[in-house]
Each structure stands twice: as structure tokens, then as C-alpha cells.
Short mmCIF file of C-alpha atoms and ligand atoms in Angstrom, two decimals:
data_model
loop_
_atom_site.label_atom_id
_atom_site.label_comp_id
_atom_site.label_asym_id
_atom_site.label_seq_id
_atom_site.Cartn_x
_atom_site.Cartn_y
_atom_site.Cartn_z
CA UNK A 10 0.01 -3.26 30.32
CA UNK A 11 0.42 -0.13 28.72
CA UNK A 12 3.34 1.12 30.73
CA UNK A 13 5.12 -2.21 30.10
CA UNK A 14 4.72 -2.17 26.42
CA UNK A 15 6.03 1.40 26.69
CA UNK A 16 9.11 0.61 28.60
CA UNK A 17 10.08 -2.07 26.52
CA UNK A 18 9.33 0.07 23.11
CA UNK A 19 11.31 2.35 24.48
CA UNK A 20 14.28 0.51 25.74
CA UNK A 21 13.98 -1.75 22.23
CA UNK A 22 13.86 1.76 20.11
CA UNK A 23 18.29 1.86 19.60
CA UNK A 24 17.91 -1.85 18.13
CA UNK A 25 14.77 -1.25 16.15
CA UNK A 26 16.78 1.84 14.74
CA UNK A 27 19.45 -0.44 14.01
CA UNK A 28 16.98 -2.99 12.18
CA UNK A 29 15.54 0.11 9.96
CA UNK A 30 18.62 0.99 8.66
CA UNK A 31 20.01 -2.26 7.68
CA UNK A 32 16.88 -3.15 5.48
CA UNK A 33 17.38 0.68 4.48
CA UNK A 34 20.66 -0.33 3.18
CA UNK A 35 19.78 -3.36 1.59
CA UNK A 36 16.42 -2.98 -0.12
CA UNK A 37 15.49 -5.46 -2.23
CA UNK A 38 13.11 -5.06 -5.35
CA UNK A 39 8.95 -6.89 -5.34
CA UNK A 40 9.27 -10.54 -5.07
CA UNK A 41 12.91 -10.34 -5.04
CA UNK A 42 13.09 -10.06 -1.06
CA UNK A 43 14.93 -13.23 -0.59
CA UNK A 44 17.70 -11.53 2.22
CA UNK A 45 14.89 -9.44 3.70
CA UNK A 46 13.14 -12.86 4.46
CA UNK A 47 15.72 -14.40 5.58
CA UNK A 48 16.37 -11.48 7.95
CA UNK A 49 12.82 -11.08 9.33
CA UNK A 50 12.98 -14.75 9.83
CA UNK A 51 15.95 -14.71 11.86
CA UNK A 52 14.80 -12.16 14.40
CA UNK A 53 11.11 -13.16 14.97
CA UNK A 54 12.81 -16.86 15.45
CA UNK A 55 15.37 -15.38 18.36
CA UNK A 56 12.31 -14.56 20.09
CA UNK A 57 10.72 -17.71 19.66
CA UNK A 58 8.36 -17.29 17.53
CA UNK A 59 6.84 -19.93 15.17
CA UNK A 60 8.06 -18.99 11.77
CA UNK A 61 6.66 -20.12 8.34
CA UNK A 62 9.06 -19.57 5.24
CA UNK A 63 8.60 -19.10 1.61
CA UNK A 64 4.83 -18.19 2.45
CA UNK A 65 3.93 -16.54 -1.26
CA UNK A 66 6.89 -17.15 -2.41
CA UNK A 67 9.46 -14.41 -0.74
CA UNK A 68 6.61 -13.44 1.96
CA UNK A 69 6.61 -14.83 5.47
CA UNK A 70 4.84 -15.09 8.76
CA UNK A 71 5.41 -15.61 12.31
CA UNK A 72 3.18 -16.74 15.02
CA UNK A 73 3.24 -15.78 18.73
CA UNK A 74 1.46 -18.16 21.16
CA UNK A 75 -0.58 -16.18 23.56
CA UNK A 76 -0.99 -17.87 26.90
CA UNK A 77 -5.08 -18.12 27.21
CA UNK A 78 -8.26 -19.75 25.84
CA UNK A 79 -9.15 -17.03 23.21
CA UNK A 80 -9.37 -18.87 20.09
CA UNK A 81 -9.41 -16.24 17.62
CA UNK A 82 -5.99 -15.27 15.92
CA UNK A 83 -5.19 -11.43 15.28
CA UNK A 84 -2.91 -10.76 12.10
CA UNK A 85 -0.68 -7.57 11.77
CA UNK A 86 0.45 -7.29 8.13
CA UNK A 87 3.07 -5.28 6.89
CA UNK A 88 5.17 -5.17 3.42
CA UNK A 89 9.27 -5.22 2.88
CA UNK A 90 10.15 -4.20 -0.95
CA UNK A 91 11.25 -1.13 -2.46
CA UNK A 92 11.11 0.62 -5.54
CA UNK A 93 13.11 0.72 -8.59
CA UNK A 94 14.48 4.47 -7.77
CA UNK A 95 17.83 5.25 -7.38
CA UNK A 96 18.45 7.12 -3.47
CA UNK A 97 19.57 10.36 -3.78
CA UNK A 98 19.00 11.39 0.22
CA UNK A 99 22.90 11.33 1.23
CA UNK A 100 22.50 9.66 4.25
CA UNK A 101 24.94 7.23 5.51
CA UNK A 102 22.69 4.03 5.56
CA UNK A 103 21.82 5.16 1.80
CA UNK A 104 20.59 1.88 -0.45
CA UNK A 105 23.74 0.13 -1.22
CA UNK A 106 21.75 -1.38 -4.24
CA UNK A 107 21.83 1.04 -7.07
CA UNK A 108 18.80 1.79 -8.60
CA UNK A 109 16.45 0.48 -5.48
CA UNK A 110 15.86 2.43 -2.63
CA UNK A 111 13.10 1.44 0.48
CA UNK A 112 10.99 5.34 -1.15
CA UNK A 113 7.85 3.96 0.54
CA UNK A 114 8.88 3.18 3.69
CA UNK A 115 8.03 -0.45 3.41
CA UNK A 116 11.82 -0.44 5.61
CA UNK A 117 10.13 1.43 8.46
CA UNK A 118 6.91 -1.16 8.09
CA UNK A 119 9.21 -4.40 8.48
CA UNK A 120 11.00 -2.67 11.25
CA UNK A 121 7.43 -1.60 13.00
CA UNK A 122 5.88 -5.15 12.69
CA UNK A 123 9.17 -6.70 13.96
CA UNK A 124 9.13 -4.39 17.21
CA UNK A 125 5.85 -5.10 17.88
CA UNK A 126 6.11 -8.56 17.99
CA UNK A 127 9.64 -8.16 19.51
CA UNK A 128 7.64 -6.20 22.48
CA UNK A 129 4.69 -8.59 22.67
CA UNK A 130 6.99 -12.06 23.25
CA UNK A 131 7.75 -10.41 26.29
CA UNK A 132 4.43 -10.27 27.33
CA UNK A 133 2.71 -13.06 25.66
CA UNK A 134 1.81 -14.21 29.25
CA UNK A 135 -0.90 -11.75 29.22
CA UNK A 136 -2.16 -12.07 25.70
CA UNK A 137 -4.76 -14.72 25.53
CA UNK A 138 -5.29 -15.55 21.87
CA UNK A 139 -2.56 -15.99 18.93
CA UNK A 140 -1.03 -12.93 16.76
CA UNK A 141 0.01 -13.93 13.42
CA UNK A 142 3.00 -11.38 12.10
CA UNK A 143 2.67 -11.10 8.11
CA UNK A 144 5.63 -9.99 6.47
CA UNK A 145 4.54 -9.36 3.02
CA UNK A 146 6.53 -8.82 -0.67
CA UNK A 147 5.58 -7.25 -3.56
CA UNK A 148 2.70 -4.50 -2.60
CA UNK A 149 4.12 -2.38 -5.21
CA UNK A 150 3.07 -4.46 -8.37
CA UNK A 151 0.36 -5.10 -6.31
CA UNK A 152 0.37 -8.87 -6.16
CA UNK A 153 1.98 -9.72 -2.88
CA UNK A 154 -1.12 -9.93 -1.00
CA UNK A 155 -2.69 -12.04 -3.36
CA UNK A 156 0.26 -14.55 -3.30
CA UNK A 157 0.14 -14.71 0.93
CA UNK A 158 -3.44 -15.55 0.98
CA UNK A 159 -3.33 -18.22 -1.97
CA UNK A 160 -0.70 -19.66 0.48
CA UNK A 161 -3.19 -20.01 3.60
CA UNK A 162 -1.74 -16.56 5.43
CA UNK A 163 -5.15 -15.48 6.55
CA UNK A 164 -6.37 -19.44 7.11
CA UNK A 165 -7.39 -18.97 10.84
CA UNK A 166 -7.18 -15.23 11.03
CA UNK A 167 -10.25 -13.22 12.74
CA UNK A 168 -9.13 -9.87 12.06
CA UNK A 169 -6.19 -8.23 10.63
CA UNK A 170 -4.39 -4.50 11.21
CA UNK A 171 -2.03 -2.81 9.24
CA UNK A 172 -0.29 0.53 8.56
CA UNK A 173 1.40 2.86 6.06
CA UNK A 174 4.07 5.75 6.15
CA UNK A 175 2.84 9.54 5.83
CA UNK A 176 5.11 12.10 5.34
CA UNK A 177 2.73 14.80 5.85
CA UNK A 178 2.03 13.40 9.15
CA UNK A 179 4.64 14.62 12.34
CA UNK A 180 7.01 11.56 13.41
CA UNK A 181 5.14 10.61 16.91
CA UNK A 182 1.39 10.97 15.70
CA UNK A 183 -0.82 8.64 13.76
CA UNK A 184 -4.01 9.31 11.08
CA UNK A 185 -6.82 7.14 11.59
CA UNK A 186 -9.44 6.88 9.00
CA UNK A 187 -13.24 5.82 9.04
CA UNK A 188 -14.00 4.37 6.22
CA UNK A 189 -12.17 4.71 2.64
CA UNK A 190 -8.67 5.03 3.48
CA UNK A 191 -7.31 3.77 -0.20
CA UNK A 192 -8.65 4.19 -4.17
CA UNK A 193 -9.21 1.04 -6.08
CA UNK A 194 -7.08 0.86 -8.70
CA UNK A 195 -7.42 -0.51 -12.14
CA UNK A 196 -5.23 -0.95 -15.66
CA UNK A 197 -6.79 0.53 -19.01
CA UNK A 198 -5.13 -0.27 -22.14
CA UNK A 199 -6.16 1.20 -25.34
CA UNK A 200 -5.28 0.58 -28.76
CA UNK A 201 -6.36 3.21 -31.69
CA UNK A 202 -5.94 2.02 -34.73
CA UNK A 203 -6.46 4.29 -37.79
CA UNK A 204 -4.70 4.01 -41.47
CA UNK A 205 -1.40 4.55 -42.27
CA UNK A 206 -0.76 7.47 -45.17
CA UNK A 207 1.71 9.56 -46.11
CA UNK A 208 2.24 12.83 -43.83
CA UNK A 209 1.40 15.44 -46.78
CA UNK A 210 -2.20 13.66 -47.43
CA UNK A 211 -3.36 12.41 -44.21
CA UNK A 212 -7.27 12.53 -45.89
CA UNK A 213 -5.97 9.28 -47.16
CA UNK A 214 -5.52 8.36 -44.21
CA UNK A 215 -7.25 7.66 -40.45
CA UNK A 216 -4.36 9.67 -37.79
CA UNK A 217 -3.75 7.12 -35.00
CA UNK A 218 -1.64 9.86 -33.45
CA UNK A 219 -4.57 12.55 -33.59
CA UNK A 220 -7.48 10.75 -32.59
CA UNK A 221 -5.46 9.40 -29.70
CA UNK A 222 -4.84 12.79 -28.35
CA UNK A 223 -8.58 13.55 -28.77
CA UNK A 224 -9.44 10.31 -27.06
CA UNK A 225 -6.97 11.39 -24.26
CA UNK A 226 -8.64 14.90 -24.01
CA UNK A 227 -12.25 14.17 -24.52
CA UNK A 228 -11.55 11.42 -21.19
CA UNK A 229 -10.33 14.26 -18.94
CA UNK A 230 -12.77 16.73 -20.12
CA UNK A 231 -15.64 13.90 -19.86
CA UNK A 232 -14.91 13.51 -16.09
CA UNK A 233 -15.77 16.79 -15.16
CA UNK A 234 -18.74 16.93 -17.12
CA UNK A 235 -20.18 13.36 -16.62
CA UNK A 236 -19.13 12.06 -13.17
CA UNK A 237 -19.77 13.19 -9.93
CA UNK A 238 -17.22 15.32 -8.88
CA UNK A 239 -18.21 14.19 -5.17
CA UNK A 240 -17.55 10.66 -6.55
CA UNK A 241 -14.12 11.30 -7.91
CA UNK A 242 -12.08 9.89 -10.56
CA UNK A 243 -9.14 10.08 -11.17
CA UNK A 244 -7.92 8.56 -14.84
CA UNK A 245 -3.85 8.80 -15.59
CA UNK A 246 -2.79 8.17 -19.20
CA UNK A 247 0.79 7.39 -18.06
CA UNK A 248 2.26 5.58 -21.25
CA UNK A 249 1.84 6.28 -25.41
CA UNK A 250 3.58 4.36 -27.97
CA UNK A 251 2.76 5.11 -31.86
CA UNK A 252 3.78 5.91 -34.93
CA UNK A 253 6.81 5.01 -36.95
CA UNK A 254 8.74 8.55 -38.50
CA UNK A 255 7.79 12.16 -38.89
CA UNK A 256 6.28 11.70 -42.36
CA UNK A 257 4.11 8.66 -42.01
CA UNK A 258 0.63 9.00 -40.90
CA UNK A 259 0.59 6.58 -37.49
CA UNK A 260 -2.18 3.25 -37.86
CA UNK A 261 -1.49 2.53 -34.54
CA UNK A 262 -0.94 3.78 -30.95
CA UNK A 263 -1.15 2.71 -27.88
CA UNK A 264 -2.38 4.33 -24.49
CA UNK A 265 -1.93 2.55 -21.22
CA UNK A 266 -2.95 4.04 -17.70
CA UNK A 267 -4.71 3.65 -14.75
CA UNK A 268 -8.17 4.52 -13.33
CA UNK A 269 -8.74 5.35 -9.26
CA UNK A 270 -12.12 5.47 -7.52
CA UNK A 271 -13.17 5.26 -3.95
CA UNK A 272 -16.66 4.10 -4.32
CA UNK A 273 -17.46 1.09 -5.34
CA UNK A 274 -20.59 1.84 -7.26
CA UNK A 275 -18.40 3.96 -9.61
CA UNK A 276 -15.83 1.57 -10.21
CA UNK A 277 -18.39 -0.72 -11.42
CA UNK A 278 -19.51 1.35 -13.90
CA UNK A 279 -16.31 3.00 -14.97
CA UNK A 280 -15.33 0.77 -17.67
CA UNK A 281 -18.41 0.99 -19.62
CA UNK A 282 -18.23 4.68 -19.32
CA UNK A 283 -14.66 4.32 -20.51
CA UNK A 284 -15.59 2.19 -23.38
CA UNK A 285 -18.22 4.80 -24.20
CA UNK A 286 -15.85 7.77 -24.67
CA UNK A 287 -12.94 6.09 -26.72
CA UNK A 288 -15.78 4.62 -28.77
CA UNK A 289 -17.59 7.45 -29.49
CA UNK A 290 -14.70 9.79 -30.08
CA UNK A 291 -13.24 6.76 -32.91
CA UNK A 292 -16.40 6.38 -34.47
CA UNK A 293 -16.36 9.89 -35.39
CA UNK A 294 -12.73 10.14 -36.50
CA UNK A 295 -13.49 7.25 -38.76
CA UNK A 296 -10.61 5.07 -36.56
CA UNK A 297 -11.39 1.48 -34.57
CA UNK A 298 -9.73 0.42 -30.91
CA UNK A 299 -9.37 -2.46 -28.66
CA UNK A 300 -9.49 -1.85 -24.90
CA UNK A 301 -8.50 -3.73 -22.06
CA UNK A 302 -9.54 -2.77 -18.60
CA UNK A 303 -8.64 -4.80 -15.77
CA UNK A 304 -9.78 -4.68 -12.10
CA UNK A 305 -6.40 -5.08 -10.13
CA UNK A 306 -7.05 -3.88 -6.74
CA UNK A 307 -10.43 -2.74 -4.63
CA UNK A 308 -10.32 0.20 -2.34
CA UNK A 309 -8.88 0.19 1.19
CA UNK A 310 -12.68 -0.18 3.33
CA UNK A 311 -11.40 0.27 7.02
CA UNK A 312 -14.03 -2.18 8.98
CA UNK A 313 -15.84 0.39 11.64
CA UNK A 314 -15.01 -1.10 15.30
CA UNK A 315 -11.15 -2.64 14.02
CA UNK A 316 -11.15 1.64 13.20
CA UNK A 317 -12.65 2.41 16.27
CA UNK A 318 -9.95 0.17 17.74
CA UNK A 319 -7.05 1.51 16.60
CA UNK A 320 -8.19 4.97 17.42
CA UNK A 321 -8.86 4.20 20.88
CA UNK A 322 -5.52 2.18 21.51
CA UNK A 323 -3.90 4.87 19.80
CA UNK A 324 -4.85 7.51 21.83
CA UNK A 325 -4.57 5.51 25.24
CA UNK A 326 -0.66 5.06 23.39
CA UNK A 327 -0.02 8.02 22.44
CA UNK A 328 -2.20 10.96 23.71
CA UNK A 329 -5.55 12.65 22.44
CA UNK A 330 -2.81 15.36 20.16
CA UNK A 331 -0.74 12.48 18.52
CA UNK A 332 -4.45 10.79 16.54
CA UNK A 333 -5.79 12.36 13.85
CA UNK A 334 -8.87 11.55 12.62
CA UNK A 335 -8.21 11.93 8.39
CA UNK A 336 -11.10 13.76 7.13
CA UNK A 337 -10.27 12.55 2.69
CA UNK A 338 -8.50 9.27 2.04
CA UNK A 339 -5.60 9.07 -0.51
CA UNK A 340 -6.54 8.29 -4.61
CA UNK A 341 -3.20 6.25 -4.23
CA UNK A 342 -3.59 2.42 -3.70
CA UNK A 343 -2.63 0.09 -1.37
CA UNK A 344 -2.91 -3.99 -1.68
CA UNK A 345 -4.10 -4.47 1.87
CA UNK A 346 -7.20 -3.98 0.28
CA UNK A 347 -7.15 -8.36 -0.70
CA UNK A 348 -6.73 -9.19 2.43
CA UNK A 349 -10.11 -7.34 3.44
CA UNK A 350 -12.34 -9.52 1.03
CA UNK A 351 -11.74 -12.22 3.34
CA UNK A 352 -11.43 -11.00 6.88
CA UNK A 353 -12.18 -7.69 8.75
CA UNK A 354 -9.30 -5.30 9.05
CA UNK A 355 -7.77 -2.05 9.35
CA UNK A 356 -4.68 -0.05 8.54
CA UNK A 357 -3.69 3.26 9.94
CA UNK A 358 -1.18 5.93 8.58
CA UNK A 359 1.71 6.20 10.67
CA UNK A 360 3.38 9.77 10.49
CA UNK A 361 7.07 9.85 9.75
CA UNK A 362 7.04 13.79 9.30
CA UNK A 363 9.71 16.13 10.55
CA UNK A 364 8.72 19.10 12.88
CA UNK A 365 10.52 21.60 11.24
CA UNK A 366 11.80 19.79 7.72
CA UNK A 367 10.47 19.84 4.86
CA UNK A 368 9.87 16.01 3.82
CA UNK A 369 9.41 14.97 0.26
CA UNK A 370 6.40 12.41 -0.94
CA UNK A 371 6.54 8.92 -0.91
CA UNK A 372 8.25 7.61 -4.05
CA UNK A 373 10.89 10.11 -3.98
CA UNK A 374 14.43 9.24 -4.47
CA UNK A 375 14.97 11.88 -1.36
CA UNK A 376 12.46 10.41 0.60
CA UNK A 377 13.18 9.90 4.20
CA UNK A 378 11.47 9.35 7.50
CA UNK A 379 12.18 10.52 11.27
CA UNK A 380 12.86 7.44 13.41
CA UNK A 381 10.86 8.53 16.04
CA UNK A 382 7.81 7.08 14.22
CA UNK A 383 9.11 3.87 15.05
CA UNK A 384 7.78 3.61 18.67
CA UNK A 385 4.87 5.50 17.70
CA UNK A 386 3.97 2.61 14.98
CA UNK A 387 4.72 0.02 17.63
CA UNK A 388 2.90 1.06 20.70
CA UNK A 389 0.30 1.77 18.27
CA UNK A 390 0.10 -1.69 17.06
CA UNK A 391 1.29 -3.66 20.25
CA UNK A 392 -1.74 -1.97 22.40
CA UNK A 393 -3.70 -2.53 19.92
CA UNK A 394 -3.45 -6.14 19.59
CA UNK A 395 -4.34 -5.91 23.67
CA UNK A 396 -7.08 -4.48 23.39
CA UNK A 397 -8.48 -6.16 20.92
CA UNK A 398 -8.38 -9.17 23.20
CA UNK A 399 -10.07 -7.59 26.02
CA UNK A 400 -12.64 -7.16 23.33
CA UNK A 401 -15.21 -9.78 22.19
CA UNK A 402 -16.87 -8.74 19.10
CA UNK A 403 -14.58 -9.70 16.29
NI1 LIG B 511 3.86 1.65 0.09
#
């Protein structure tokens, strides 16, 4: 089975090429991936599978009817939207959209779950269970997930596999990763709010401005000093607003980041600890706060034997030198992580590296990927969903 999914990979790979570029060209911002949709649509329909539209809201899926008795249904989930960044690669299939540009590689994700369902049709003969494709929108504000599964995508799912872009992994090889692959990632808001004065007595005073920056420093400085450093944390004031001139003493300013973890145990308790700092640090500068912290997403937990899966299937796909076995997961975030409170599942980074180029990170307006990684992500995924078939466990 192998050697036919390679062939066809293979002889699909100037099409799939094709298919990258044109949703390269035409990226479309979270929730706003109305043509994307209708693209995806229109190619998993011409070959036959059964597609559902306007699945949370501009999301999708697509089902392929294997041929057997195997009742259990295996979901591959990938994400189409792009970033508010303007492209500044050159290349000729540059975003035609101003200001939005496919800096994730969500493009190459589309384009990978496409050609692996593209391959399996052909050989749904020998697949004995169904394979639900998810095309998913907006996993950069981090709701799309949320929106498929409040729309039934996982209803009738027994597992589910995934994948995301790595530049600092060579085109042709993937990273597979026990465990953690993701940080959770939540929103902290913080208001200080002190006493306006004039700018030559601020002892009349309480200095939003000041005892902001000290709430800003004492948080960094607390990390080292109270959490594990083998438990990290990483906590990213990102936004202040305050303050009205240069000779007014500010009453009010605002802080808004975001907090990333990858154990659970310390997410739970990072709040509180939060709360703890700002509070302290106002009550001794004489100024009060508000704070909002929000849990928005959990951490990536790759399910053992879905892991053990991919890794095997990978390396049958691709050879023992193209799998690496990730020794840290990323502090960045990923929404994939919803879909895992309600059914087992894994995701795997697929490399998009070149050899001998320097690549820049994700989120880059000169972000770019070598093609190759195409067939890598698709034999990857289309041997995967074999073999999971031949299993029994999940
Ligand atoms: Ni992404």
C-alpha cells in the first residue's frame, strides 16, 4: 500500500504545487475564508467525496467512504487562514491581498490535507473505516476549533491527526513529539489605577505609569525567583495604554498580555500567582487594579499510541533519517489543542526547511516554505490513516 500511496503522491505532487500556490495567492484573513471554502470544497467534491459546507461558519469537512466494516471514523484536521502581515518574500505567487499573507503556512496545511485525501479516494477500496477531512478557519484568534466542534465536526470521530509547518525542520523530514507538543495559552488584562496629579507634585498623587512598570518588572523578575524554571513560564506584556500628556500624573493604565505554560498543574495556579504579584506590588505603591485572566486555549497533549503512530508510519514513509523525535515542545500555541478534550489525537511538525537557505520564522512577512514538504506531509498522513486501520486499539 505504501508504494501505491507513493506513486500517486508523487505523480499528484505538480497539481498539489499548483493548489499551494493559488491559496498562497489568495489568502484570506480568520473567519473570513469564504473563497478558500469554496475552493477546498470544489476539489474534495471532484473526487467524490461527501462534503459538508458552512461547518463553523467558514470551516468545512469532507468524508471519504472506506470500503469495509470498521466502524470507527479517523479525522485529519488542518487550518486555511492567514495573518494580517503584508508579504514581503518577492515571489511570483506573492499574496495578491495586501496586508494578508498565508506567514504560517496554514496554505501548505490545506494543500497537505487535500493531497492526502486526493491520494486516499484512489484507494479507498482498501481502507476499511471512514476518514473525515477537517478543513478548519480561524486557528489564529484561536476560535476556529471551537466553532467546528460546536457544529458536530468531531460527532462520530475516534481519533483525530494533525500537523504544523517548521521552518527549522529540512523540507522532506518530519518532528514527532511525545507528549507536550504546544503551551496553553491564556489572556491577562490589567488595569492600575492610581490618582491623577500634576507632573511637578506627583506626592499628590498615586503614578499609574510608575507602578505599572514596577508591576511589569516585579512579574518577570518573580518568575525566576518563584516558579520552577523546569516548569516554565513564559508571561508577555505585549500592549500598554495610559496616561493623558507629559505633565499629568497618569490614574490609569492598562497592560494586556499573554501567559504560556506546558503543564497543566501550573496553569492552574498561575492566575492566583498573578493576582498575587500585581496585588502586592499596588498595595505598596498606594494604587488599586482590576485583572482579567482568561483561559483561552490548553496545551497541545499528543495521545501516546496516535504518537507512536505517526512515528511509525512516518518512518515506514519516509525513512529512519527523515523522523525526528523533538526532544522540547514550542511555548507557541496551537488550537488543535480543543479538539483533544473530546477525542484522542495527534499532530506532527512537518519540516518545510531549506537545505542550504536560511528560512525565516513563522509569522514573518518573508516567510516561505520548500514545496518538497508537500509529499512528505502527505505520505505522512495518508500511511498513517492505513495504519491506523490495521490497528485496533483506538
Ligand atoms: Ni499556524
Amino acid at each position: 500500500m505504501l508504494t501505491e500511496i507513493k506513486q500517486i503522491a508523487e505523480e499528484l505532487m505538480p497539481r498539489l504545487k499548483e493548489i499551494r500556490r493559488h491559496l498562497h495567492s489568495h489568502p484570506e484573513l480568520s473567519g473570513q475564508e469564504h473563497l478558500t471554502a469554496i475552493f477546498v470544497a470544489g476539489v474534495l467534491s471532484s473526487y467524490e467525496l461527501h462534503v459538508q459546507e458552512n461547518v463553523g461558519k467558514t470551516g468545512l469537512f469532507g468524508e471519504l467512504q472506506g470500503q469495509g466494516t470498521d466502524s470507527r471514523q479517523l479525522a485529519i484536521r488542518v487550518d486555511m487562514d492567514a495573518l494580517p502581515i503584508h508579504e514581503q518574500t518577492g515571489l511570483e505567487f506573492a499574496s495578491k491581498v495586501p496586508g494578508v499573507m498565508h506567514a504560517c503556512g496554514h496554505d501548505v496545511h490545506t494543500t497537505v490535507g487535500l493531497g492526502t485525501a486526493m491520494v486516499l479516494s484512489h484507494l479507498k477500496e482498501q481502507i476499511p473505516g471512514n476518514v473525515r477531512f477537517i478543513f478548519q478557519p480561524a486557528e489564529e484568534i484561536g476560535q476556529g476549533a471551537m466553532w467546528m466542534i460546536k457544529n458536530k465536526a468531531l460527532e462520530n470521530v475516534s481519533a483525530i491527526l494533525s500537523l504544523h509547518v517548521f521552518p527549522t525542520i529540512p523540507a522532506g523530514s518530519v518532528g514527532i513529539r511525545y507528549g507536550s507538543l504546544t503551551a496553553s495559552l491564556d489572556s491577562v488584562e490589567i488595569t492600575i489605577i492610581g490618582q491623577a496629579a500634576d507632573a511637578g507634585n506627583p506626592k499628590q498623587g498615586v503614578d499609574a505609569i510608575w507602578v505599572a512598570s514596577q508591576v511589569i518588572i516585579s512579574l518577570q523578575q518573580a518568575i525566576s525567583r518563584m516558579q520552577d524554571p523546569q516548569r516554565p513560564v513564559v508571561l508577555t506584556i505585549g500592549k500598554i495604554r495610559g496616561g493623558y500628556n507629559s505633565n499629568t500624573i497618569a490614574d490609569r493604565v492598562k497592560l494586556v498580555g499573554t501567559a504560556r505554560t506546558l503543564h497543566p498543574e501550573v496553569r492552574a495556579r498561575l492566575a492566583e500567582w498573578v493576582e498575587q504579584v500585581v496585588a502586592g506590588v499596588c498595595h505598596a505603591y498606594g494604587a488599586e487594579y482590576e485583572l482579567h485572566y482568561h483561559h483561552s486555549m490548553p496545551s497541545v497533549v499528543n495521545y501516546p499510541e496516535l504518537t507512536q503512530l505517526l512515528e511509525r508510519a512516518a518512518t515506514e514513509a519516509l525513512g529512519n533519517d527523515y523522523v525526528q523525535v523533538l526532544p522540547d515542545p514550542s511555548l507557541g500555541s496551537e488550537d488543535f489543542a480543543e479538539y483533544l478534550n473530546y477525542v484522542p489525537g495527534a499532530m506532527f511538525r512537518l519540516g518545510v526547511g531549506y537545505k542550504d537557505k536560511y528560512n525565516y520564522p513563522l509569522h514573518h512577512p518573508k516567510f516561505d516554505v520548500d514545496e518538497t514538504s508537500i509529499l512528505a506531509g502527505v505520505m505522512t498522513l495518508a500511511y498513517s490513516v492505513c495504519q491506523y486501520f490495521q490497528g485496533k486499539h483506538i
